[in-house]
Every structure is written in structure tokens, then in C-alpha cells.
XYZ file of C-alpha atoms in Angstrom:
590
model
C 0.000 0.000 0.000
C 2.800 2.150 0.412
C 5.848 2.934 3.159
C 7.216 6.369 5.207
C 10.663 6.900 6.027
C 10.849 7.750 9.887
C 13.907 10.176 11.246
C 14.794 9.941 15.104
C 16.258 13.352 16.496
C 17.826 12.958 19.823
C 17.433 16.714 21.817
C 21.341 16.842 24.297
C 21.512 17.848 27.289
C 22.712 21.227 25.573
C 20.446 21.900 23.481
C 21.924 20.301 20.165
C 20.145 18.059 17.857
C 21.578 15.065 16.510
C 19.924 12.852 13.567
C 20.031 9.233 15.533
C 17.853 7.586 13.024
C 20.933 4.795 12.152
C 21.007 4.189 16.009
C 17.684 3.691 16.764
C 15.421 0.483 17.704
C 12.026 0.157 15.735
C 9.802 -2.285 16.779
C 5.918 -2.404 14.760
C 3.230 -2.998 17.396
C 1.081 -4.701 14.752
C 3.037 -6.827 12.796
C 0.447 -7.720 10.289
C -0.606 -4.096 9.097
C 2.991 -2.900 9.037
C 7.043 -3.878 9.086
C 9.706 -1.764 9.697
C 13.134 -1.771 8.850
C 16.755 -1.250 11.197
C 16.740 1.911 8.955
C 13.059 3.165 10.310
C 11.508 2.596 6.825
C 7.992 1.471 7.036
C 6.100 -0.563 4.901
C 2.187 -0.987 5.072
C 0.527 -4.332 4.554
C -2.930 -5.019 3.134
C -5.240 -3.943 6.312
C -7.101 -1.387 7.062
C -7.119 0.558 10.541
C -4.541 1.979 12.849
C -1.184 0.629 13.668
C 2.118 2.110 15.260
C 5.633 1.823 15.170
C 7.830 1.881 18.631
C 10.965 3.411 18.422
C 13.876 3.142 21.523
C 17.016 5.264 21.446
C 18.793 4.254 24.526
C 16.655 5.133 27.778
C 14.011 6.970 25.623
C 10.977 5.555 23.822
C 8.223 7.309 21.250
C 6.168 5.604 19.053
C 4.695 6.882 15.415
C 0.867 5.911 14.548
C -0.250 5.987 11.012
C -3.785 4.944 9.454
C -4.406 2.908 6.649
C -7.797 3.887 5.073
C -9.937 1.156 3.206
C -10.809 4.555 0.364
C -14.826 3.449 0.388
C -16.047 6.884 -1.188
C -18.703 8.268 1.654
C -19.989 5.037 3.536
C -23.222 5.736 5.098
C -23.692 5.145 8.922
C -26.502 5.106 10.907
C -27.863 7.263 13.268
C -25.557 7.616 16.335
C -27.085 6.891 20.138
C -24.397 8.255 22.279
C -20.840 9.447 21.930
C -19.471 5.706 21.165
C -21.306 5.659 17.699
C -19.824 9.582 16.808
C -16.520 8.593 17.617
C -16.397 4.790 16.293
C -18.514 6.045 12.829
C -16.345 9.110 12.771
C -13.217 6.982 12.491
C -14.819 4.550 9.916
C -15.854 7.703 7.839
C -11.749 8.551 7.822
C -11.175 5.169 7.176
C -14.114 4.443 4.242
C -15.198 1.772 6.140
C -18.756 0.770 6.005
C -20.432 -1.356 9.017
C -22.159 -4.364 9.291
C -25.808 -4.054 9.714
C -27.937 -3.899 13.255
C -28.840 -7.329 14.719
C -31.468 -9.213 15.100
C -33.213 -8.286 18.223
C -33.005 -12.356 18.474
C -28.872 -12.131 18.526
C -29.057 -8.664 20.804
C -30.921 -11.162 23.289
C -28.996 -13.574 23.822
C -25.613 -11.644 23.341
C -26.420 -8.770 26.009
C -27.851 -11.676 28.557
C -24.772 -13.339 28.071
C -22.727 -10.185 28.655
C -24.528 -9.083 30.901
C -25.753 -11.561 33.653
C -23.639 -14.651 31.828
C -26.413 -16.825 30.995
C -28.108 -17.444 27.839
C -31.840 -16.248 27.968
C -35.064 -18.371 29.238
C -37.614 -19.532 27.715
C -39.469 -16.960 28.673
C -37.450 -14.335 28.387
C -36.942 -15.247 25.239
C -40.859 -15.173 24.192
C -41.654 -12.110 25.709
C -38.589 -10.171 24.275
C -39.900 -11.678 20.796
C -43.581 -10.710 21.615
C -43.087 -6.898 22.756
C -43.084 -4.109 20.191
C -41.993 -1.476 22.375
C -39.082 0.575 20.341
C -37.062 0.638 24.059
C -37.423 -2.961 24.354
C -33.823 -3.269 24.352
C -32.491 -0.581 26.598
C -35.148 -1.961 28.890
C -33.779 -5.144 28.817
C -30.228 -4.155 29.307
C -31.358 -1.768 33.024
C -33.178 -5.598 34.035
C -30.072 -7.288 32.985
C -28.206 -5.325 34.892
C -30.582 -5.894 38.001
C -30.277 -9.660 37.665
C -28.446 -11.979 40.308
C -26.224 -12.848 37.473
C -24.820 -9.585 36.699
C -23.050 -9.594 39.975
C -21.764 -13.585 39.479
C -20.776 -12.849 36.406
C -18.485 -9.785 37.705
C -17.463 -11.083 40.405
C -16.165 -14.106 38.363
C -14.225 -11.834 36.842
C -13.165 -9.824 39.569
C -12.325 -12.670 41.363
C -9.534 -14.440 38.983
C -8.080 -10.794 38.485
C -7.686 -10.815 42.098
C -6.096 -14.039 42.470
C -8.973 -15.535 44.610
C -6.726 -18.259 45.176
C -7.401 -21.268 47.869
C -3.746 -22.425 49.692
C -2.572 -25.582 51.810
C -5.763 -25.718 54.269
C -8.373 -26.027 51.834
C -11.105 -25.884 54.827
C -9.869 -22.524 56.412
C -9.146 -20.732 53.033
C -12.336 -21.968 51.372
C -14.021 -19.350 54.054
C -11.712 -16.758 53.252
C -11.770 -17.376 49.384
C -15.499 -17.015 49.953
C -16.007 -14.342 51.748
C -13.852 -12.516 49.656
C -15.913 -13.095 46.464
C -18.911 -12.343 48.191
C -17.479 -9.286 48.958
C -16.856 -8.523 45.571
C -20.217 -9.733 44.330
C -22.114 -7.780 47.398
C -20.378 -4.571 45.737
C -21.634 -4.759 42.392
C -25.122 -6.379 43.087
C -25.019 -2.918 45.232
C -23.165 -1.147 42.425
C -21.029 1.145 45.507
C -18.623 2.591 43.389
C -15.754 1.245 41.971
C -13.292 3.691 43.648
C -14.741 3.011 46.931
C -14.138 -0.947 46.708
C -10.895 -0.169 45.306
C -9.925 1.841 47.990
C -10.785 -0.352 50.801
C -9.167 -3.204 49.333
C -5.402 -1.689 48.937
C -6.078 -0.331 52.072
C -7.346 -3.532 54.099
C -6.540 -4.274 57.559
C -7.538 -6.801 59.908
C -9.013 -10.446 59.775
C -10.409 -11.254 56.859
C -13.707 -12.839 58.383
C -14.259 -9.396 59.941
C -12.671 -7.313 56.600
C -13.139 -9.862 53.725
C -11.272 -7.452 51.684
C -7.884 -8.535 53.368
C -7.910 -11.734 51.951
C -6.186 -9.895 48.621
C -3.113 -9.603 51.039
C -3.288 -13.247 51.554
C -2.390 -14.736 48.342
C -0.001 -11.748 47.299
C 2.209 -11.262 49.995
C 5.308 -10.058 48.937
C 5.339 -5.689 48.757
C 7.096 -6.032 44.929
C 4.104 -8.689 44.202
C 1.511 -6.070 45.829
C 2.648 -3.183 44.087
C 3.176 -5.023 40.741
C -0.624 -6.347 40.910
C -1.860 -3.100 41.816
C -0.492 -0.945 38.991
C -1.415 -3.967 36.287
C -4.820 -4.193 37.603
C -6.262 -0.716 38.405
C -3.429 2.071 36.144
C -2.827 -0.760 33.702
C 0.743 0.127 33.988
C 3.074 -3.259 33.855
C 6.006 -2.128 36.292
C 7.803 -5.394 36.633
C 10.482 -5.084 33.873
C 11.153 -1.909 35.940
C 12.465 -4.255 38.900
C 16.129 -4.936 37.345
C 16.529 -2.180 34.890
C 15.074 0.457 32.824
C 11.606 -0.278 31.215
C 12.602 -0.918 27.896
C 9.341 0.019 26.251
C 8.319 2.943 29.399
C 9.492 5.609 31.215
C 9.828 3.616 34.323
C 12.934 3.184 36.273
C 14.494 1.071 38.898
C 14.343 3.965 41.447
C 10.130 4.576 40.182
C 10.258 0.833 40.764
C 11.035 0.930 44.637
C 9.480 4.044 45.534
C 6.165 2.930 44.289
C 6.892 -0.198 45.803
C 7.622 1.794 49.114
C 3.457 2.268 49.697
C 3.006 -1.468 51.068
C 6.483 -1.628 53.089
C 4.840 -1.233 55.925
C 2.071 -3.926 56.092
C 2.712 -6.339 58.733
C 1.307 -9.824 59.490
C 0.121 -11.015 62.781
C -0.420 -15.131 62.845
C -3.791 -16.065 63.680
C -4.217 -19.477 65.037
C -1.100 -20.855 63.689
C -3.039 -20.386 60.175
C -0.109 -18.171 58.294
C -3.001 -18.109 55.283
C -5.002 -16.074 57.628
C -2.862 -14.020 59.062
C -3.914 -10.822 60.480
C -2.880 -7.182 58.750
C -1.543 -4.400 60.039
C 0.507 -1.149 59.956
C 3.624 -1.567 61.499
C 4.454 2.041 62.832
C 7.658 2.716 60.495
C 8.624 5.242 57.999
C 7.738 4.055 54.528
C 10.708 2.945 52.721
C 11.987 0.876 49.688
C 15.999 0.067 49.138
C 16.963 -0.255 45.661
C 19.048 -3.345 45.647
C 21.122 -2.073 43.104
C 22.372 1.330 44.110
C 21.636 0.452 48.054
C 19.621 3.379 48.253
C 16.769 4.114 51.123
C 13.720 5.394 48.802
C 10.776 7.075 50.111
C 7.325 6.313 48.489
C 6.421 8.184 45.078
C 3.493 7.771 42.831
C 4.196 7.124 39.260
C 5.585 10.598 37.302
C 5.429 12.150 40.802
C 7.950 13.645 43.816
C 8.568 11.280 46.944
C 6.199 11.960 49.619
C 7.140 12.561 53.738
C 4.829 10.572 55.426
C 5.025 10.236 59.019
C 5.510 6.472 60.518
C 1.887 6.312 62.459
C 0.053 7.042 58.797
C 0.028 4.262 56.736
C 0.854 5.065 53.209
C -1.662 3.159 51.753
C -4.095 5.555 52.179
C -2.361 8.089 49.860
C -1.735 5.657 47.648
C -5.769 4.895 47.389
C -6.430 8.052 47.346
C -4.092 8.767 44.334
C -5.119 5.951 42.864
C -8.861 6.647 42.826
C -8.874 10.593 42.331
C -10.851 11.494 38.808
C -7.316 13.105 37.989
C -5.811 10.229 37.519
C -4.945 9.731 34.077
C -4.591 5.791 34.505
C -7.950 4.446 37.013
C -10.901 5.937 34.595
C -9.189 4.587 31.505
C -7.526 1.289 32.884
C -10.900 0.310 33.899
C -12.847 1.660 30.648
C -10.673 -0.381 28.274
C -11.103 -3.393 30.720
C -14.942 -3.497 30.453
C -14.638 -2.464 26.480
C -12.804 -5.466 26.038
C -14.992 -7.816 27.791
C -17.984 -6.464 25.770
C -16.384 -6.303 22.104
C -13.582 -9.136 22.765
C -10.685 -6.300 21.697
C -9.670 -3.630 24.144
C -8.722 -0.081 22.398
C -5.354 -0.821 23.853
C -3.864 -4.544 23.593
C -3.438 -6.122 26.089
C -6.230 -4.763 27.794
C -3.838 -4.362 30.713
C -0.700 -2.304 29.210
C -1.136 0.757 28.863
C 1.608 2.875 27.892
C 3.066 5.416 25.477
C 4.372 2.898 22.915
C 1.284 0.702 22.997
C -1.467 3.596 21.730
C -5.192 2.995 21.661
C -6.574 2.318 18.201
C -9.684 5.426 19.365
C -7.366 7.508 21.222
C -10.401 9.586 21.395
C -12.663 7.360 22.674
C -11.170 5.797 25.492
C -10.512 9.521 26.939
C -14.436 10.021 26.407
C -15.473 6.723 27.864
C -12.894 7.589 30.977
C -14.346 10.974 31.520
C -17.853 9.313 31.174
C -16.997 6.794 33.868
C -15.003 9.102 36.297
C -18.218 11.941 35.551
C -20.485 8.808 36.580
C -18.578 8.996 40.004
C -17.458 5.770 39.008
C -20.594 4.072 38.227
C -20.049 0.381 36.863
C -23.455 -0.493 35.720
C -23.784 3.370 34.246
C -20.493 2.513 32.123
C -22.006 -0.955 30.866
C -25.456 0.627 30.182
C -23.759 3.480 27.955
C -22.019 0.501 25.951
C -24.747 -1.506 25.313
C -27.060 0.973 24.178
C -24.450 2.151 22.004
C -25.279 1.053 17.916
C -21.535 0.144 18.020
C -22.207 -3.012 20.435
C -25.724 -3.614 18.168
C -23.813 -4.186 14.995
C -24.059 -7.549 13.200
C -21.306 -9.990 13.790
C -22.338 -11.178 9.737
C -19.450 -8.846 7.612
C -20.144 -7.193 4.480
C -18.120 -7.165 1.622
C -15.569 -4.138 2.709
C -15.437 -5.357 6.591
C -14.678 -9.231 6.980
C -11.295 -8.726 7.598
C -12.095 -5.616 9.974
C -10.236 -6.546 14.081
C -9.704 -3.481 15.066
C -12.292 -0.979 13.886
C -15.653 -1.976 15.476
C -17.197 -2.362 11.753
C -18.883 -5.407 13.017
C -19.426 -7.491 16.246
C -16.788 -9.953 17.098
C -17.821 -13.429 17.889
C -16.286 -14.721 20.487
C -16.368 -18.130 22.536
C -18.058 -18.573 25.769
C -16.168 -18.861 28.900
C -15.663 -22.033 30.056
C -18.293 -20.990 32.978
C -20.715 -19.511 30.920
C -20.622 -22.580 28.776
C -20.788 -25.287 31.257
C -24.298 -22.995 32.820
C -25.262 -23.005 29.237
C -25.360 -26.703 28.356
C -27.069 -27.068 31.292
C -30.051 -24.927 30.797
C -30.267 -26.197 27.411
C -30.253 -30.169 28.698
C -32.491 -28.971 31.691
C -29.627 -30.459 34.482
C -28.137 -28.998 36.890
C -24.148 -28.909 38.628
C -23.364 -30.956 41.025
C -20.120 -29.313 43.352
C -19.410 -30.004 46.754
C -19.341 -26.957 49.510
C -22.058 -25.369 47.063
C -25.843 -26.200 46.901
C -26.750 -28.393 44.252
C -27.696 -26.266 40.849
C -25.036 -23.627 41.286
C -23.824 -21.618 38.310
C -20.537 -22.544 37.615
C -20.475 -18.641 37.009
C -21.006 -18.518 40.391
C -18.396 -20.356 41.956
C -16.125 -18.221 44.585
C -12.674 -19.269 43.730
C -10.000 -21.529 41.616
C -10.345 -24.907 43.745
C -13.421 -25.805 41.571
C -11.635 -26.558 38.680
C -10.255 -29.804 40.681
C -13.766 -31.156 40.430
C -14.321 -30.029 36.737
C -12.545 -31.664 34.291
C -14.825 -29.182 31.576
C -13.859 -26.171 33.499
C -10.393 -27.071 33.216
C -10.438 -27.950 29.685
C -12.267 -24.902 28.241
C -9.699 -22.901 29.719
C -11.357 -21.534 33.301
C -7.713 -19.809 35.416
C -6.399 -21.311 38.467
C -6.078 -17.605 39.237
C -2.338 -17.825 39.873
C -2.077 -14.088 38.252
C -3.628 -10.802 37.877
C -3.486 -11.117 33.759
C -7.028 -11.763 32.143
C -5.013 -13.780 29.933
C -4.432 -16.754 32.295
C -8.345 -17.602 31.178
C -7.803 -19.436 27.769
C -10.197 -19.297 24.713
C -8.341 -21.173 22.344
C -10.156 -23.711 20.648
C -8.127 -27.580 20.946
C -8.816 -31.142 19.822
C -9.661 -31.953 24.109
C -12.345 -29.824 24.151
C -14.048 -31.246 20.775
C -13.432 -34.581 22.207
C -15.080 -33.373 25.712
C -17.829 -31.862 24.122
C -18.660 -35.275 21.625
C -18.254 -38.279 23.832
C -17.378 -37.012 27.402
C -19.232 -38.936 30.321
C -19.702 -35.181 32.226
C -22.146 -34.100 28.521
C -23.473 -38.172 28.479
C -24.495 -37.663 31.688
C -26.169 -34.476 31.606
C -27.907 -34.779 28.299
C -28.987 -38.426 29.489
C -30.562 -37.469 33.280
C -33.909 -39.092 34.198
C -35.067 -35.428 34.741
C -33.397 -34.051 32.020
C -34.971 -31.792 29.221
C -34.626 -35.030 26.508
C -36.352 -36.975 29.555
C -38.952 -34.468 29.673
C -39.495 -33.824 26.248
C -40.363 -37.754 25.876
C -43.044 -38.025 28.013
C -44.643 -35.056 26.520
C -46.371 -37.002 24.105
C -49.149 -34.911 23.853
C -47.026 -31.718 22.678
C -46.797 -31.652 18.742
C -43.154 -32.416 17.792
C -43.113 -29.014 16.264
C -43.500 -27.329 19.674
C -41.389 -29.063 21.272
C -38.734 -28.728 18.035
C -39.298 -24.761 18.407
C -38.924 -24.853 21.893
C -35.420 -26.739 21.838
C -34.205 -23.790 18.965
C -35.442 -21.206 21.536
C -33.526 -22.175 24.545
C -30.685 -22.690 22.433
C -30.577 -19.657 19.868
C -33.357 -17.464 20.686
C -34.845 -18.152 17.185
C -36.946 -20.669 15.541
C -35.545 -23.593 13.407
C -35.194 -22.852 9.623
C -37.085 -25.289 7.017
C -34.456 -27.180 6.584
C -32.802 -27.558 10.380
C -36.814 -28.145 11.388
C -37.274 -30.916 8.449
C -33.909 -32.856 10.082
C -34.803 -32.986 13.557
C -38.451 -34.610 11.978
C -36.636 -36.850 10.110
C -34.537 -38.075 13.487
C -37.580 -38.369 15.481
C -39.379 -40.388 13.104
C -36.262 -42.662 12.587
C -36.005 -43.592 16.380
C -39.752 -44.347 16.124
C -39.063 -46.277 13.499
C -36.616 -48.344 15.450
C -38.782 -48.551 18.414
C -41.387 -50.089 16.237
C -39.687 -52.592 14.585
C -38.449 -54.078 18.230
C -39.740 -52.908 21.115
C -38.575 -55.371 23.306
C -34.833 -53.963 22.332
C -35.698 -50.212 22.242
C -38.983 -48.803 24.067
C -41.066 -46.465 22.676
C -40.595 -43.871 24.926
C -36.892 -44.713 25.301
C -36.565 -44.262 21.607
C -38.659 -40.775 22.431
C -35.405 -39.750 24.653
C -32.906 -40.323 22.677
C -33.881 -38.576 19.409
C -34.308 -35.417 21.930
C -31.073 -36.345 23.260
C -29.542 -36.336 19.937
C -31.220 -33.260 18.693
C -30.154 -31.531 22.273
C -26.528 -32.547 21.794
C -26.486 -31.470 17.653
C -27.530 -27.531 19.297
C -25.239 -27.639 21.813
C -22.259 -28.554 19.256
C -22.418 -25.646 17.115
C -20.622 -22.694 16.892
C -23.663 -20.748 17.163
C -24.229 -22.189 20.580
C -20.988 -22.212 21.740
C -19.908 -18.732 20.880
C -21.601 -15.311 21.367
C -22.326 -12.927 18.376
């Protein structure tokens, strides 16, 4: 499509300019829209969008975007709802880009209830949402999504692995803590208290954690580097732990911005409570904050990132300040760490890749954007379900996942919906709704949602969660949860005993569906379609599940004695029930 020379200038000490072009590093961020040479000549591939160049001249780093236009002469876009459409159409304009067309309000359904509350629709959710003709049917749905029980599991799921909601030796004692934790994190999103408040409280729990539940977080990361790494990943999206031995090579950061950030959780102490070391007690041990950098041997005094050290006395723990840093609307990193976070979950890309790496040299592809969806959350005061509402409603999230002719190859633009697999969770809760069973844990009441389940030691009982990918929470990266498709889960999801099981239960739906015999087969046909897709078979889907039923009767008839009627009756629903559930339009979201 075409290349552009770069030229690095290095600005002395003095003044002077030097042309360091010859010296430079260049590094593209997206190798497959653009390659660059050791000379800092680009050259642009075949895809449309946004893509950028890093460039590293000894301790300094800039980056150089450029945009690669599709040339569609005046695409027409819809009507915008809110500031998401302006700025996502006003980019595809630039670009020539046209979008996909709105869904179906049968694939809005199920996709917002699944990103919603994590759960595909019910029955009856499904027929009333089909039935009503009011034109805010959908934003209705999306304020009693976000009302439902499974708003907060699904959240709190989420929360939870980022967290690290990990259990430890004594699988008795932590399971409380591990517990109590995530129903502290659910209980503040079913309440929707505001995300800086949570926040706050947890970095600066103290205590037991069956009085403070938030302390538990101080459990499972224990060591101050650990702390202070998790916390600047998770809530400023800032990666400091190449900082720890040297400079940053891709940031700002240095070994010194390392320590003194590091400096804000020197002083939390541990008191042992009933020989338990996993439940230790924390405190603030009455010292003056300080960090030693190993490698100069120099005392450092706390500092927030781009900032002067602070002198904070040794009664105040500096915690606080560092919450309160953290959490204040001027911070250029909370708003927008947390914004791309939740745009990722809801459109499978973040603005910035990974969702959790923020920096200079990584730019969002809607630089714009994520500074208006920042402001919008930190205006909200911080309002979770007020950010999730605003995307949703957006046309942007409404868009087909079906590409037209100018958008199939589209990843990065938001010309379309991106299907995307469900969690390994999600899925599980899924494929039982669909075969009418149920789970089957121990600790938990039988029938929990596996999207409900507090913490990683689950995943010893499921051999599906632990095949589809579900994280034994040993980080604080989202991308410890795996969505890669592999020849395991096909097998699982074919011939496993866990899906022979559940699809063959005495009060199963199959089960159920048999001794209906009254109910016309194409009821009960429709009704299998709804549950599973929110739509009704086509001809020809419709004609093949006939075709199977009859054949089984067929079978049945010709000897009884080996295959009952009403046996034969089960098993052609099982069959049909287990076809759904196999197909990518089951087993993904779009």
C-alpha cells in the first residue's frame, strides 16, 4: 500500500540536535498491518485501521501511529445513540469503512444476557422479548439485565480471577476466606457502591479477613514487589515489573520509580492467627515508609508514578495516599484502565492490547474514545453499571457480527461485532439450561452456576472447566483464562461422560421432552431452537430434527422389546439436544 521513512532526532543535554535515526530500535506494534526496517523505513501491509511503530534510542521511547484507510467513497452510517457511535462512525468515515448491519433483536438477546448476567436467555425471556413491540425494548432489557443476580456472578467471576482468589494448603480454612472474599466482591456490584470506593478499601485492608473480607487480597499476594506489581497492572494498567532490574525498555519507568512505588506497602505487617499463616492478620507496622533499591543500596521514600517522593510520618500508613491517588478522577490511569477493561470484555478487543498495558508505545486504536469513555466513567462517580449501560445501548455493540463485503477482515475498527467463545463458565451454565440439568459441586448447593463459583479450587472437580480454559487464578493477567479452541475440548464436548451424563438425566430436558407425548413435535422442536438460539428452526434444520424423530420411532417399532417407545422418544431429543449444543452458534456469542 505504500511505506514512510521515519527520522529519530535525539534533543542533548545542551540543546543540540543530533539525527540518531541509524542508532535507533524500531519495533511495529502490529506486525500484520505494518514492518519496519533497522533503517526506520515502514512498509504498510494489506489492512485497514490503525497501527504504530515503537521506536527506543537508549533510555528513551516514542512511538509513530499511522492509518491505513480502506478509500470506500462516503460510507453511510446510521444514526448515532451516544458518543461511542460519533466517535467509532467518525473513524470509519476517515477510514471508508462501512459497518455491518444492526442485529437481530433475536442475537441482541442472547448476546447482552450473556454479557450481561452470563447466561443465555429463558424460555421466557426469550418469548416475551420476541412478543413486545416497544421501540425501548432493548435498553429496557439491558437496566433488568443489569438488576439480575447474574450480573453480579458474572463480575465477580471476573473480579475474582483478576484478584487471584486463590485457595492455599488448608483447603477448609481458606475456602471461608476465598469465599467471603468473592462475596465481597459480588455484594459490591449487586449494590453497584462505586468502583473507587471498593478499590480503595481493598489496597487499604486491615484486619481479619472474616471481619474485613477485603484482606484476603493480602493473603495470596504477599510479597510488597508482588503487591505493588498487581496493583499498577490491575487498576493504572501500567506493567512495572520489567522496571524491577533495569530500565523499562518500552516505558518511562525506572528502577528507582520501581522501589518508591513499591515503598506504599512496606509497611504492612502480618500477625499469625491461630497458627493459620493463610489467615494471618494485617496491620501497619508504625515505620517510615521505605523501599531500598538493591542495586544502588539506596533508602527510597514512596512516590506515585511521574510524581515527587512523599514525607509521610511512621503512624500514617501510606496506603491511604496511595488509594487516594489511585482513585482521584485526575488520575490519568484508574478511569481509563478500567474503561478499556470493560470495552474489552464487551467487544472481545480492548482499544489498547493487552487490555492491561497501557503505555506510550502501545497507543489505543480510538485515542479519542477511550478519553471520552474515561471521563464518562469518572463523571459517573465511578458508576459500573452506568459505564455498561452506555455501551450496550451504544449502535456500536448492536452491529451484526455477519461482515459485508468491505469489513470481513475488519479486528480493530468496530465495523462489526466480534464473535467470540463462551467462557468455560458460561458454557458449562449453558449446556445445562439447554439439557435442563443442573451442577453438582461439593461446599455449594446443588444447581449452582458454575459462574457462580467463589474461587479456583473448583476446577479440581471439573474436568470441563479445566479444559475450556477456566484460570487457576495464579495471576492478575485476564489472559491466564484461555479461549483457544483444541482437539480436548471437541473430544469433551462429543463423547465425554460429564455431557453423556447431563444430556442423558432421568429429569433431564430429553427426559422431559419424551413423556410429553401430547405436545406436537413441532412445539417441542421450536422450543429446543429457543432455549438454544433465541430463534426458531429454519425449514431445513426443522425438516432434520423430523426426520430423526421419526427414525427412532421407526426403530422402536420394529423391536420394542430392544428399544422402548418412549426410550426411543429420549434419545432422538437427546440427539437433537446434543447437535444444538455442538455448534458454533451455541458455543460462541455474536
Amino acid at each position: 500500500r505504500g511505506s514512510q521513512q521515519l527520522m529519530v532526532t535525539a534533543i542533548m543535554s545542551d540543546g543540540t540536535r543530533r539525527d540518531v535515526t541509524r542508532a535507533a530500535e524500531f519495533t511495529p506494534n502490529q506486525e500484520d498491518m505494518a514492518e519496519v526496517d533497522h533503517h526506520g523505513l515502514v512498509r504498510f501491509k494489506d489492512r485497514t485501521g490503525a497501527t504504530s511503530v515503537m521506536v527506543r534510542f537508549q533510555k528513551q521511547v516514542g512511538v509513530f501511529m499511522a492509518t491505513i484507510p480502506l478509500g470506500i467513497e462516503e460510507p453511510t452510517f446510521p444514526n448515532p445513540r451516544n458518543f461511542i457511535d460519533e466517535l467509532v462512525f467518525s473513524k470509519l468515515r476517515t477510514l471508508g469503512m462501512p459497518v455491518s448491519s444492526e442485529c437481530s433483536d433475536e442475537e441482541f438477546l442472547r448476546r447482552a444476557t450473556l454479557d450481561i448476567a452470563g447466561r443465555i436467555p429463558s424460555l421466557a425471556e426469550t418469548k416475551a422479548f420476541r412478543k413486545s413491540n416497544a421501540p425501548d425494548k432493548r435498553a429496557r432489557l439491558i437496566d433488568a439485565l443489569l438488576d439480575d443476580p447474574g450480573y453480579a456472578n458474572l463480575f465477580a467471576n471476573k473480579w475474582s480471577a483478576i484478584l487471584r482468589n486463590k485457595t492455599a494448603t488448608n483447603l477448609e480454612q481458606i475456602s471461608r476466606e476465598t469465599f467471603a472474599f468473592h462475596g465481597w466482591i459480588r455484594d459490591n456490584l449487586r449494590r453497584n457502591r462505586p468502583f473507587d470506593h471498593w478499590v480503595s478499601e481493598l489496597i487499604t485492608a486491615r484486619g481479619k479477613a472474616g471481619v474485613n473480607p477485603a484482606v484476603s487480597w493480602y493473603r495470596v499476594v504477599k510479597d510488597p514487589k508482588e503487591q505493588m506489581a498487581d496493583v499498577a497492572q490491575v487498576f493504572l494498567g501500567v506493567r512495572m515489573q520489567c522496571a524491577q532490574c533495569h530500565h523499562h525498555p518500552y516505558e518511562r519507568w525506572s528502577q528507582d520509580d520501581y522501589y518508591r512505588f513499591t515503598a506504599f506497602f512496606s509497611t504492612v505487617g502480618r500477625k499469625e492467627v491461630r497458627k493459620m499463616p493463610e489467615a494471618d492478620a494485617i496491620y501497619h507496622k508504625r515505620v517510615v515508609a521505605r523501599m531500598k533499591n538493591p542495586v544502588t543500596n539506596r533508602e527510597l521514600k514512596p512516590a506515585f508514578l511521574d510524581a515527587d517522593p512523599l514525607e509521610l510520618p511512621a503512624e500514617r500508613d501510606p496506603r491511604i495516599d496511595l488509594a487516594d491517588w489511585i482513585t482521584d478522577s485526575s488520575n490519568p490511569y484508574f478511569a481509563r484502565m478500567l474503561a478499556n477493561r470493560y470495552w474489552k470484555h464487551f467487544f472481545n478487543r480492548g482499544l489498547i492490547e493487552p487490555e492491561d498495558d497501557i503505555r506510550v508505545t502501545n497507543p489505543p486504536t480510538h485515542p479519542r474514545l477511550l478519553k471520552a469513555l474515561a471521563k464518562h466513567f469518572s463523571d459517573s462517580k465511578f458508576d459500573l453499571k452506568a459505564l455498561v449501560r452506555t455501551i450496550c445501548n451504544s449502535r456500536v455493540y448492536q452491529l451484526s457480527s455477519t461482515p459485508n463485503e468491505h469489513n470481513t477482515e475488519d479486528e480493530q475498527n468496530f465495523a462489526r461485532y466480534y464473535p467470540r467463545r463462551l467462557s468455560a463458565e458460561i458454557m458449562l451454565d449453558a449446556i445445562n439450561d439447554l439439557a435442563g440439568s443442573r451442577n453438582n459441586f461439593s461446599r455449594q448447593p446443588t444447581g449452582v452456576r458454575a459462574i457462580a463459583l467463589p474461587d479456583n479450587s473448583f476446577n479440581r472437580q471439573s474436568q470441563f472447566l479445566n479444559v475450556f480454559g477456566r484460570p487457576q487464578m495464579d495471576t492478575s493477567c485476564e489472559c491466564e483464562r484461555t479461549t483457544e479452541a483444541n482437539l480436548a475440548q471437541s473430544l469433551h464436548l462429543i463423547n465425554s461422560d460429564t455431557i453423556h451424563s447431563l444430556l442423558s438425566a432421568s429429569s433431564g430436558r430429553a427426559a422431559q421432552l419424551a413423556q410429553e407425548e401430547k405436545r406436537p413435535d413441532e412445539e417441542r422442536i421450536h422450543e429446543l431452537y429457543l432455549r438454544a438460539f433465541g430463534r426458531l428452526p429454519e425449514a431445513e434444520e426443522y425438516d432434520i430434527a423430523i426426520r430423526h424423530l421419526a427414525k427412532k420411532r421407526n426403530q422402536s417399532a420394529a423391536d420394542p422389546r430392544k428399544l422402548s417407545k418412549q426410550k426411543a422418544e429420549q434419545q432422538a431429543f437427546e440427539d437433537i439436544i446434543w447437535v444444538l449444543m455442538n455448534t458454533k452458534e451455541f458455543l460462541f456469542n455474536h
